[in-house]
PDB file of C-alpha atoms and ligand atoms in Angstrom:
ATOM      1  CA  UNK V 274     108.420 109.995 109.748  1.00 44.00           C
ATOM      2  CA  UNK V 275     112.104 109.323 109.885  1.00 57.00           C
ATOM      3  CA  UNK V 276     113.618 109.291 106.390  1.00 64.00           C
ATOM      4  CA  UNK V 277     116.360 106.852 107.483  1.00 70.00           C
ATOM      5  CA  UNK V 278     113.786 104.224 108.519  1.00 70.00           C
ATOM      6  CA  UNK V 279     112.077 104.645 105.122  1.00 73.00           C
ATOM      7  CA  UNK V 280     115.426 104.311 103.325  1.00 74.00           C
ATOM      8  CA  UNK V 281     116.354 101.217 105.384  1.00 83.00           C
ATOM      9  CA  UNK V 282     113.068  99.519 104.489  1.00 83.00           C
ATOM     10  CA  UNK V 283     113.557 100.380 100.796  1.00 87.00           C
ATOM     11  CA  UNK V 284     117.071  98.900 100.882  1.00 87.00           C
ATOM     12  CA  UNK V 285     115.798  95.833 102.741  1.00 87.00           C
ATOM     13  CA  UNK V 286     113.090  95.128 100.129  1.00 89.00           C
ATOM     14  CA  UNK V 287     115.404  95.925  97.258  1.00 88.00           C
ATOM     15  CA  UNK V 288     117.478  92.893  98.348  1.00 88.00           C
ATOM     16  CA  UNK V 289     114.671  90.707  99.732  1.00 90.00           C
ATOM     17  CA  UNK V 290     112.498  91.451  96.684  1.00 91.00           C
ATOM     18  CA  UNK V 291     115.089  89.781  94.448  1.00 91.00           C
ATOM     19  CA  UNK V 292     115.005  86.682  96.714  1.00 91.00           C
ATOM     20  CA  UNK V 293     111.187  86.624  96.484  1.00 92.00           C
ATOM     21  CA  UNK V 294     111.409  86.868  92.682  1.00 93.00           C
ATOM     22  CA  UNK V 295     113.717  83.823  92.646  1.00 94.00           C
ATOM     23  CA  UNK V 296     111.341  81.757  94.810  1.00 95.00           C
ATOM     24  CA  UNK V 297     107.993  83.147  93.581  1.00 95.00           C
ATOM     25  CA  UNK V 298     106.517  79.764  92.575  1.00 94.00           C
ATOM     26  CA  UNK V 299     107.260  78.130  95.946  1.00 95.00           C
ATOM     27  CA  UNK V 300     106.038  81.132  97.951  1.00 95.00           C
ATOM     28  CA  UNK V 301     102.809  81.311  95.967  1.00 94.00           C
ATOM     29  CA  UNK V 302     102.231  77.574  96.369  1.00 94.00           C
ATOM     30  CA  UNK V 303     102.554  77.818 100.156  1.00 94.00           C
ATOM     31  CA  UNK V 304     100.549  81.021 100.532  1.00 95.00           C
ATOM     32  CA  UNK V 305      97.793  80.640  97.890  1.00 96.00           C
ATOM     33  CA  UNK V 306      95.019  79.901 100.452  1.00 96.00           C
ATOM     34  CA  UNK V 307      95.973  83.073 102.346  1.00 97.00           C
ATOM     35  CA  UNK V 308      95.457  85.247  99.240  1.00 98.00           C
ATOM     36  CA  UNK V 309      92.055  83.592  98.755  1.00 97.00           C
ATOM     37  CA  UNK V 310      91.066  84.171 102.407  1.00 98.00           C
ATOM     38  CA  UNK V 311      92.042  87.848 102.257  1.00 98.00           C
ATOM     39  CA  UNK V 312      90.203  88.506  98.983  1.00 98.00           C
ATOM     40  CA  UNK V 313      87.153  86.562 100.189  1.00 98.00           C
ATOM     41  CA  UNK V 314      87.075  88.701 103.363  1.00 98.00           C
ATOM     42  CA  UNK V 315      87.209  91.946 101.353  1.00 98.00           C
ATOM     43  CA  UNK V 316      84.451  90.599  99.055  1.00 97.00           C
ATOM     44  CA  UNK V 317      85.159  92.535  95.844  1.00 97.00           C
ATOM     45  CA  UNK V 318      82.590  92.171  93.062  1.00 97.00           C
ATOM     46  CA  UNK V 319      82.505  92.689  89.335  1.00 97.00           C
ATOM     47  CA  UNK V 320      83.366  96.242  88.298  1.00 97.00           C
ATOM     48  CA  UNK V 321      84.917  97.303  91.619  1.00 98.00           C
ATOM     49  CA  UNK V 322      88.383  98.794  92.192  1.00 98.00           C
ATOM     50  CA  UNK V 323      90.715  96.962  94.609  1.00 98.00           C
ATOM     51  CA  UNK V 324      94.165  97.978  95.887  1.00 98.00           C
ATOM     52  CA  UNK V 325      96.656  95.245  96.916  1.00 98.00           C
ATOM     53  CA  UNK V 326      99.260  96.718  99.282  1.00 98.00           C
ATOM     54  CA  UNK V 327     102.805  95.307  99.189  1.00 98.00           C
ATOM     55  CA  UNK V 328     101.611  93.180  96.281  1.00 98.00           C
ATOM     56  CA  UNK V 329     104.953  91.478  95.609  1.00 97.00           C
ATOM     57  CA  UNK V 330     104.744  89.436  92.421  1.00 97.00           C
ATOM     58  CA  UNK V 331     100.970  89.888  92.274  1.00 98.00           C
ATOM     59  CA  UNK V 332      99.284  86.671  93.494  1.00 97.00           C
ATOM     60  CA  UNK V 333      96.714  88.504  95.641  1.00 98.00           C
ATOM     61  CA  UNK V 334      96.170  91.183  92.966  1.00 98.00           C
ATOM     62  CA  UNK V 335      95.413  88.405  90.468  1.00 98.00           C
ATOM     63  CA  UNK V 336      93.033  86.712  92.939  1.00 97.00           C
ATOM     64  CA  UNK V 337      91.206  90.065  93.315  1.00 98.00           C
ATOM     65  CA  UNK V 338      91.155  90.593  89.539  1.00 97.00           C
ATOM     66  CA  UNK V 339      89.223  87.336  89.076  1.00 96.00           C
ATOM     67  CA  UNK V 340      86.419  88.952  91.069  1.00 97.00           C
ATOM     68  CA  UNK V 341      86.571  92.530  89.762  1.00 97.00           C
ATOM     69  CA  UNK V 342      86.610  91.297  86.146  1.00 95.00           C
ATOM     70  CA  UNK V 343      87.624  93.186  83.016  1.00 90.00           C
ATOM     71  CA  UNK V 344      85.342  96.139  83.849  1.00 94.00           C
ATOM     72  CA  UNK V 345      86.886  96.548  87.323  1.00 97.00           C
ATOM     73  CA  UNK V 346      90.472  97.175  88.354  1.00 98.00           C
ATOM     74  CA  UNK V 347      92.892  95.388  90.686  1.00 98.00           C
ATOM     75  CA  UNK V 348      95.911  97.596  91.389  1.00 98.00           C
ATOM     76  CA  UNK V 349      99.037  96.250  93.112  1.00 98.00           C
ATOM     77  CA  UNK V 350     101.479  98.623  94.784  1.00 98.00           C
ATOM     78  CA  UNK V 351     104.975  97.702  95.961  1.00 97.00           C
ATOM     79  CA  UNK V 352     108.345  99.326  96.720  1.00 96.00           C
ATOM     80  CA  UNK V 353     110.404  96.506  95.157  1.00 96.00           C
ATOM     81  CA  UNK V 354     111.233  97.222  91.502  1.00 95.00           C
ATOM     82  CA  UNK V 355     112.132  93.569  90.881  1.00 95.00           C
ATOM     83  CA  UNK V 356     108.786  92.310  92.223  1.00 96.00           C
ATOM     84  CA  UNK V 357     106.713  94.918  90.362  1.00 97.00           C
ATOM     85  CA  UNK V 358     108.529  94.008  87.147  1.00 97.00           C
ATOM     86  CA  UNK V 359     107.762  90.301  87.717  1.00 96.00           C
ATOM     87  CA  UNK V 360     104.090  91.065  88.549  1.00 98.00           C
ATOM     88  CA  UNK V 361     103.707  93.063  85.296  1.00 98.00           C
ATOM     89  CA  UNK V 362     105.377  90.281  83.315  1.00 97.00           C
ATOM     90  CA  UNK V 363     103.108  87.615  84.835  1.00 97.00           C
ATOM     91  CA  UNK V 364      99.986  89.678  84.076  1.00 97.00           C
ATOM     92  CA  UNK V 365     101.107  89.958  80.440  1.00 96.00           C
ATOM     93  CA  UNK V 366     102.124  86.313  80.060  1.00 96.00           C
ATOM     94  CA  UNK V 367      98.991  84.984  81.757  1.00 94.00           C
ATOM     95  CA  UNK V 368      96.746  87.450  79.886  1.00 94.00           C
ATOM     96  CA  UNK V 369      95.082  88.716  83.080  1.00 93.00           C
ATOM     97  CA  UNK V 370      92.840  91.674  82.306  1.00 91.00           C
ATOM     98  CA  UNK V 371      92.009  94.617  84.562  1.00 95.00           C
ATOM     99  CA  UNK V 372      95.262  94.618  86.577  1.00 97.00           C
ATOM    100  CA  UNK V 373      97.877  97.305  87.006  1.00 97.00           C
ATOM    101  CA  UNK V 374     101.045  97.525  89.117  1.00 98.00           C
ATOM    102  CA  UNK V 375     102.562 100.650  90.661  1.00 98.00           C
ATOM    103  CA  UNK V 376     106.100 101.029  91.957  1.00 97.00           C
ATOM    104  CA  UNK V 377     105.415 103.302  94.957  1.00 97.00           C
ATOM    105  CA  UNK V 378     105.535 103.548  98.754  1.00 97.00           C
ATOM    106  CA  UNK V 379     102.044 102.758 100.067  1.00 97.00           C
ATOM    107  CA  UNK V 380     102.783 104.738 103.243  1.00 97.00           C
ATOM    108  CA  UNK V 381     102.897 108.062 101.362  1.00 97.00           C
ATOM    109  CA  UNK V 382     101.709 107.571  97.777  1.00 98.00           C
ATOM    110  CA  UNK V 383      98.687 109.687  96.799  1.00 98.00           C
ATOM    111  CA  UNK V 384      96.355 107.327  94.923  1.00 97.00           C
ATOM    112  CA  UNK V 385      94.550 109.262  92.191  1.00 93.00           C
ATOM    113  CA  UNK V 386      91.267 107.288  91.993  1.00 95.00           C
ATOM    114  CA  UNK V 387      89.584 105.874  95.119  1.00 97.00           C
ATOM    115  CA  UNK V 388      89.143 102.135  95.752  1.00 98.00           C
ATOM    116  CA  UNK V 389      86.180 100.048  96.931  1.00 98.00           C
ATOM    117  CA  UNK V 390      88.455  97.702  98.885  1.00 98.00           C
ATOM    118  CA  UNK V 391      92.056  97.341 100.044  1.00 98.00           C
ATOM    119  CA  UNK V 392      93.667  93.916 100.504  1.00 98.00           C
ATOM    120  CA  UNK V 393      97.103  92.683 101.497  1.00 98.00           C
ATOM    121  CA  UNK V 394      98.816  89.349 102.055  1.00 98.00           C
ATOM    122  CA  UNK V 395     101.719  90.080 104.413  1.00 98.00           C
ATOM    123  CA  UNK V 396     102.416  93.492 102.811  1.00 98.00           C
ATOM    124  CA  UNK V 397     101.488  95.897 105.629  1.00 98.00           C
ATOM    125  CA  UNK V 398     103.887  95.012 108.495  1.00 97.00           C
ATOM    126  CA  UNK V 399     106.883  96.929 107.169  1.00 96.00           C
ATOM    127  CA  UNK V 400     105.772 100.565 107.504  1.00 96.00           C
ATOM    128  CA  UNK V 401     108.131 102.670 109.656  1.00 95.00           C
ATOM    129  CA  UNK V 402     105.068 104.773 110.653  1.00 96.00           C
ATOM    130  CA  UNK V 403     102.061 102.401 110.542  1.00 98.00           C
ATOM    131  CA  UNK V 404      99.507 104.994 111.748  1.00 98.00           C
ATOM    132  CA  UNK V 405     100.514 107.406 108.962  1.00 97.00           C
ATOM    133  CA  UNK V 406     100.462 104.523 106.459  1.00 98.00           C
ATOM    134  CA  UNK V 407      96.987 103.257 107.419  1.00 98.00           C
ATOM    135  CA  UNK V 408      95.647 106.852 107.439  1.00 98.00           C
ATOM    136  CA  UNK V 409      97.047 107.246 103.922  1.00 98.00           C
ATOM    137  CA  UNK V 410      95.417 103.981 102.838  1.00 98.00           C
ATOM    138  CA  UNK V 411      92.098 105.069 104.331  1.00 98.00           C
ATOM    139  CA  UNK V 412      92.255 108.249 102.229  1.00 97.00           C
ATOM    140  CA  UNK V 413      92.644 106.002  99.159  1.00 97.00           C
ATOM    141  CA  UNK V 414      89.266 104.369  99.888  1.00 97.00           C
ATOM    142  CA  UNK V 415      85.720 105.372  98.931  1.00 97.00           C
ATOM    143  CA  UNK V 416      83.450 106.147 101.928  1.00 93.00           C
ATOM    144  CA  UNK V 417      82.629 102.855 103.753  1.00 87.00           C
ATOM    145  CA  UNK V 418      85.168 100.931 101.671  1.00 96.00           C
ATOM    146  CA  UNK V 419      86.561  97.647 103.056  1.00 98.00           C
ATOM    147  CA  UNK V 420      89.997  96.601 104.299  1.00 98.00           C
ATOM    148  CA  UNK V 421      91.212  92.974 104.662  1.00 98.00           C
ATOM    149  CA  UNK V 422      94.764  91.831 105.287  1.00 98.00           C
ATOM    150  CA  UNK V 423      96.774  88.904 106.622  1.00 98.00           C
ATOM    151  CA  UNK V 424      99.678  89.402 109.047  1.00 98.00           C
ATOM    152  CA  UNK V 425     101.781  86.857 110.952  1.00 97.00           C
ATOM    153  CA  UNK V 426     101.037  85.949 114.549  1.00 97.00           C
ATOM    154  CA  UNK V 427     103.998  85.614 116.973  1.00 95.00           C
ATOM    155  CA  UNK V 428     107.117  83.638 115.994  1.00 92.00           C
ATOM    156  CA  UNK V 429     106.397  81.197 118.865  1.00 92.00           C
ATOM    157  CA  UNK V 430     103.194  80.236 117.020  1.00 95.00           C
ATOM    158  CA  UNK V 431     105.158  79.802 113.781  1.00 93.00           C
ATOM    159  CA  UNK V 432     107.852  77.302 114.863  1.00 87.00           C
ATOM    160  CA  UNK V 433     109.234  76.886 111.359  1.00 88.00           C
ATOM    161  CA  UNK V 434     110.353  80.536 111.564  1.00 88.00           C
ATOM    162  CA  UNK V 435     112.323  79.902 114.759  1.00 90.00           C
ATOM    163  CA  UNK V 436     113.687  76.344 114.424  1.00 93.00           C
ATOM    164  CA  UNK V 437     116.204  77.102 111.608  1.00 94.00           C
ATOM    165  CA  UNK V 438     117.503  80.227 113.390  1.00 93.00           C
ATOM    166  CA  UNK V 439     118.020  78.373 116.661  1.00 93.00           C
ATOM    167  CA  UNK V 440     119.766  75.478 114.891  1.00 95.00           C
ATOM    168  CA  UNK V 441     122.083  77.858 113.003  1.00 95.00           C
ATOM    169  CA  UNK V 442     122.926  80.058 116.009  1.00 93.00           C
ATOM    170  CA  UNK V 443     126.001  78.110 117.293  1.00 94.00           C
ATOM    171  CA  UNK V 444     127.765  78.562 113.925  1.00 94.00           C
ATOM    172  CA  UNK V 445     127.077  82.236 113.312  1.00 92.00           C
ATOM    173  CA  UNK V 446     128.368  85.404 114.954  1.00 83.00           C
ATOM    174  CA  UNK V 447     125.118  87.360 115.220  1.00 75.00           C
ATOM    175  CA  UNK V 448     121.559  86.382 114.607  1.00 80.00           C
ATOM    176  CA  UNK V 449     118.652  88.715 113.956  1.00 72.00           C
ATOM    177  CA  UNK V 450     116.248  88.903 116.890  1.00 77.00           C
ATOM    178  CA  UNK V 451     112.563  89.409 116.179  1.00 79.00           C
ATOM    179  CA  UNK V 452     112.176  92.765 117.864  1.00 83.00           C
ATOM    180  CA  UNK V 453     108.655  93.151 119.236  1.00 86.00           C
ATOM    181  CA  UNK V 454     106.562  95.763 117.375  1.00 90.00           C
ATOM    182  CA  UNK V 455     109.466  96.793 115.087  1.00 91.00           C
ATOM    183  CA  UNK V 456     108.661  97.037 111.356  1.00 93.00           C
ATOM    184  CA  UNK V 457     109.141  93.554 109.923  1.00 92.00           C
ATOM    185  CA  UNK V 458     107.524  90.180 109.511  1.00 92.00           C
ATOM    186  CA  UNK V 459     106.154  89.970 113.085  1.00 94.00           C
ATOM    187  CA  UNK V 460     105.297  93.665 113.618  1.00 96.00           C
ATOM    188  CA  UNK V 461     101.562  92.862 113.853  1.00 97.00           C
ATOM    189  CA  UNK V 462     101.835  89.788 116.077  1.00 97.00           C
ATOM    190  CA  UNK V 463     100.140  91.659 118.944  1.00 97.00           C
ATOM    191  CA  UNK V 464      96.443  92.076 118.017  1.00 98.00           C
ATOM    192  CA  UNK V 465      95.941  94.903 120.552  1.00 98.00           C
ATOM    193  CA  UNK V 466      98.641  96.889 118.772  1.00 98.00           C
ATOM    194  CA  UNK V 467      97.004  96.236 115.374  1.00 98.00           C
ATOM    195  CA  UNK V 468      93.667  97.442 116.741  1.00 98.00           C
ATOM    196  CA  UNK V 469      95.290 100.594 118.203  1.00 98.00           C
ATOM    197  CA  UNK V 470      97.048 101.405 114.912  1.00 98.00           C
ATOM    198  CA  UNK V 471      93.814 101.003 112.940  1.00 98.00           C
ATOM    199  CA  UNK V 472      91.746 103.004 115.447  1.00 98.00           C
ATOM    200  CA  UNK V 473      94.307 105.829 115.528  1.00 98.00           C
ATOM    201  CA  UNK V 474      94.287 105.982 111.739  1.00 98.00           C
ATOM    202  CA  UNK V 475      90.479 106.257 111.655  1.00 97.00           C
ATOM    203  CA  UNK V 476      89.279 102.750 110.732  1.00 98.00           C
ATOM    204  CA  UNK V 477      85.995 101.376 112.159  1.00 97.00           C
ATOM    205  CA  UNK V 478      84.410  97.927 112.563  1.00 98.00           C
ATOM    206  CA  UNK V 479      87.802  96.320 113.207  1.00 98.00           C
ATOM    207  CA  UNK V 480      87.815  92.523 113.486  1.00 98.00           C
ATOM    208  CA  UNK V 481      90.902  90.395 114.101  1.00 98.00           C
ATOM    209  CA  UNK V 482      90.527  86.621 113.789  1.00 98.00           C
ATOM    210  CA  UNK V 483      93.084  83.796 113.705  1.00 98.00           C
ATOM    211  CA  UNK V 484      93.754  82.248 110.320  1.00 98.00           C
ATOM    212  CA  UNK V 485      95.769  79.008 110.260  1.00 97.00           C
ATOM    213  CA  UNK V 486      96.834  77.562 106.943  1.00 95.00           C
ATOM    214  CA  UNK V 487      98.610  74.218 106.549  1.00 93.00           C
ATOM    215  CA  UNK V 488     100.612  73.887 103.330  1.00 92.00           C
ATOM    216  CA  UNK V 489     102.182  70.593 102.259  1.00 92.00           C
ATOM    217  CA  UNK V 490     105.708  70.869 100.871  1.00 94.00           C
ATOM    218  CA  UNK V 491     108.709  68.653 100.238  1.00 95.00           C
ATOM    219  CA  UNK V 492     111.603  68.525 102.702  1.00 94.00           C
ATOM    220  CA  UNK V 493     113.809  70.225 100.059  1.00 94.00           C
ATOM    221  CA  UNK V 494     111.280  73.045  99.762  1.00 95.00           C
ATOM    222  CA  UNK V 495     111.242  73.415 103.544  1.00 95.00           C
ATOM    223  CA  UNK V 496     115.057  73.687 103.500  1.00 95.00           C
ATOM    224  CA  UNK V 497     114.829  76.313 100.732  1.00 95.00           C
ATOM    225  CA  UNK V 498     112.335  78.320 102.791  1.00 94.00           C
ATOM    226  CA  UNK V 499     114.598  78.055 105.839  1.00 94.00           C
ATOM    227  CA  UNK V 500     117.968  78.813 104.239  1.00 95.00           C
ATOM    228  CA  UNK V 501     117.248  80.821 101.083  1.00 93.00           C
ATOM    229  CA  UNK V 502     114.034  82.769 101.691  1.00 92.00           C
ATOM    230  CA  UNK V 503     114.128  83.488 105.419  1.00 84.00           C
ATOM    231  CA  UNK V 504     116.389  85.744 107.514  1.00 87.00           C
ATOM    232  CA  UNK V 505     119.321  83.287 107.343  1.00 91.00           C
ATOM    233  CA  UNK V 506     119.834  84.055 103.639  1.00 91.00           C
ATOM    234  CA  UNK V 507     121.685  87.421 103.965  1.00 89.00           C
ATOM    235  CA  UNK V 508     123.729  86.120 106.912  1.00 90.00           C
ATOM    236  CA  UNK V 509     124.853  82.949 105.128  1.00 92.00           C
ATOM    237  CA  UNK V 510     125.807  85.042 102.090  1.00 90.00           C
ATOM    238  CA  UNK V 511     128.589  86.561 104.271  1.00 90.00           C
ATOM    239  CA  UNK V 512     129.920  83.156 105.405  1.00 93.00           C
ATOM    240  CA  UNK V 513     132.310  80.684 103.775  1.00 94.00           C
ATOM    241  CA  UNK V 514     131.445  77.213 102.441  1.00 95.00           C
ATOM    242  CA  UNK V 515     132.453  75.456 105.684  1.00 96.00           C
ATOM    243  CA  UNK V 516     130.057  77.490 107.837  1.00 95.00           C
ATOM    244  CA  UNK V 517     127.303  77.231 105.213  1.00 95.00           C
ATOM    245  CA  UNK V 518     127.731  73.431 105.228  1.00 96.00           C
ATOM    246  CA  UNK V 519     127.613  73.259 109.038  1.00 97.00           C
ATOM    247  CA  UNK V 520     124.473  75.391 109.142  1.00 96.00           C
ATOM    248  CA  UNK V 521     122.790  73.357 106.395  1.00 97.00           C
ATOM    249  CA  UNK V 522     123.466  70.138 108.329  1.00 97.00           C
ATOM    250  CA  UNK V 523     122.251  71.556 111.647  1.00 97.00           C
ATOM    251  CA  UNK V 524     119.096  73.025 110.101  1.00 97.00           C
ATOM    252  CA  UNK V 525     118.312  69.749 108.282  1.00 96.00           C
ATOM    253  CA  UNK V 526     118.656  67.821 111.569  1.00 96.00           C
ATOM    254  CA  UNK V 527     116.445  70.311 113.429  1.00 96.00           C
ATOM    255  CA  UNK V 528     113.752  70.179 110.739  1.00 95.00           C
ATOM    256  CA  UNK V 529     113.756  66.410 110.438  1.00 94.00           C
ATOM    257  CA  UNK V 530     111.067  65.899 113.120  1.00 92.00           C
ATOM    258  CA  UNK V 531     108.734  68.101 111.032  1.00 91.00           C
ATOM    259  CA  UNK V 532     109.009  65.798 107.994  1.00 91.00           C
ATOM    260  CA  UNK V 533     107.919  62.267 107.151  1.00 90.00           C
ATOM    261  CA  UNK V 534     109.012  60.363 104.041  1.00 89.00           C
ATOM    262  CA  UNK V 535     110.488  63.573 102.553  1.00 89.00           C
ATOM    263  CA  UNK V 536     107.247  65.520 103.031  1.00 93.00           C
ATOM    264  CA  UNK V 537     106.459  68.260 105.526  1.00 93.00           C
ATOM    265  CA  UNK V 538     103.625  70.599 106.390  1.00 90.00           C
ATOM    266  CA  UNK V 539     104.182  74.266 107.021  1.00 89.00           C
ATOM    267  CA  UNK V 540     101.494  75.803 109.183  1.00 91.00           C
ATOM    268  CA  UNK V 541     101.165  79.561 108.856  1.00 94.00           C
ATOM    269  CA  UNK V 542      99.651  81.089 111.993  1.00 97.00           C
ATOM    270  CA  UNK V 543      98.254  84.476 110.954  1.00 98.00           C
ATOM    271  CA  UNK V 544      95.685  87.133 111.795  1.00 98.00           C
ATOM    272  CA  UNK V 545      92.988  87.926 109.295  1.00 98.00           C
ATOM    273  CA  UNK V 546      92.158  91.569 109.927  1.00 98.00           C
ATOM    274  CA  UNK V 547      89.115  93.347 108.504  1.00 98.00           C
ATOM    275  CA  UNK V 548      87.870  96.907 108.912  1.00 98.00           C
ATOM    276  CA  UNK V 549      85.799  99.643 107.264  1.00 97.00           C
ATOM    277  CA  UNK V 550      87.043 103.044 106.132  1.00 95.00           C
TER     278      UNK V 550
HETATM  279  C1  SAM K 815     106.256  89.615 102.734  1.00 93.90           C
HETATM  280  S1  SAM K 815     106.225  90.351 101.153  1.00 93.90           S
HETATM  281  C2  SAM K 815     104.603  89.914 100.571  1.00 93.90           C
HETATM  282  C3  SAM K 815     104.452  90.069  99.082  1.00 93.90           C
HETATM  283  C4  SAM K 815     103.084  89.653  98.509  1.00 93.90           C
HETATM  284  N1  SAM K 815     101.996  90.342  99.137  1.00 93.90           N
HETATM  285  C5  SAM K 815     102.899  88.162  98.630  1.00 93.90           C
HETATM  286  O1  SAM K 815     102.149  87.726  99.520  1.00 93.90           O
HETATM  287  O2  SAM K 815     103.493  87.429  97.826  1.00 93.90           O
HETATM  288  C6  SAM K 815     106.016  92.073 101.613  1.00 93.90           C
HETATM  289  C7  SAM K 815     105.940  93.018 100.427  1.00 93.90           C
HETATM  290  O3  SAM K 815     105.644  94.330 100.921  1.00 93.90           O
HETATM  291  C8  SAM K 815     106.382  95.266 100.134  1.00 93.90           C
HETATM  292  N2  SAM K 815     106.466  96.517 100.891  1.00 93.90           N
HETATM  293  C9  SAM K 815     107.128  96.723 102.063  1.00 93.90           C
HETATM  294  N3  SAM K 815     106.968  98.015 102.451  1.00 93.90           N
HETATM  295  C10 SAM K 815     106.188  98.627 101.505  1.00 93.90           C
HETATM  296  C11 SAM K 815     105.686  99.961 101.330  1.00 93.90           C
HETATM  297  N4  SAM K 815     105.955 100.915 102.211  1.00 93.90           N
HETATM  298  N5  SAM K 815     104.926 100.226 100.249  1.00 93.90           N
HETATM  299  C12 SAM K 815     104.662  99.258  99.326  1.00 93.90           C
HETATM  300  N6  SAM K 815     105.123  97.991  99.425  1.00 93.90           N
HETATM  301  C13 SAM K 815     105.864  97.671 100.508  1.00 93.90           C
HETATM  302  C14 SAM K 815     107.711  94.547  99.893  1.00 93.90           C
HETATM  303  O4  SAM K 815     108.454  95.089  98.837  1.00 93.90           O
HETATM  304  C15 SAM K 815     107.244  93.107  99.645  1.00 93.90           C
HETATM  305  O5  SAM K 815     106.985  92.865  98.290  1.00 93.90           O
END
């Protein structure tokens, strides 16, 4: 596949990875039930080997490691150096046994020892060539191994992804559009496309089911998600204080209907995808 697309995605996650490091605690709080759902669907047991693709700071790898135990292995792989470093640090500080983190591109990396299961929480939508990537992942699996991952459904079903962008639009020169099927957060919104990608890369027994998770958070945390973690972050970094202030005010007003007494609920509308190698 196109080396420029690979380089672009590496550059993107080099920057975004540092943002995710900064907000790791908030992200993990919101998305903890999704890691549990993914690991539960893959069903790893004591002594097994599990690969967590696009592991970020390791929450899903740690959830898998609870099941594989000290005699098994949960391996996280990610292209962001900052996130892999944080994942390794957390494993050390929290004394989690049987985990390991690799800094590598899951689309092309040759995994030396095969896995019983592959999991991912939002780590598989960024491949420039998804068929090549899922074929590579299938090669990393033992015969009849299991795959389980979570991916976002369409932005229209995730209003808290769209509301801040729409509110900010009048104050900013250019806003990122969610391009259908392009590598990125919503690349797997279309379940027919996900099925096609998995079939073309040799997976069987594919099942795609909705997974909706409601996470309570404070209004300040919702603002942080909207302005600091999401796609507005790199755009606002280019703007001056006046524009940043205008955007903050507009986004706060647009989000107000989603909050009550300073508390909000963020509903993540996802697909839970499972398959066999
Ligand atoms: C949306 S974040 C999710 C992180 C983590 N799974 C979590 O839920 O906290 C996507 C992750 O996928 C990683 N990623 C993107 N493309 C990748 C690739 N080709 N190989 C490995 N990791 C990749 C990014 O660096 C990022 O950490």
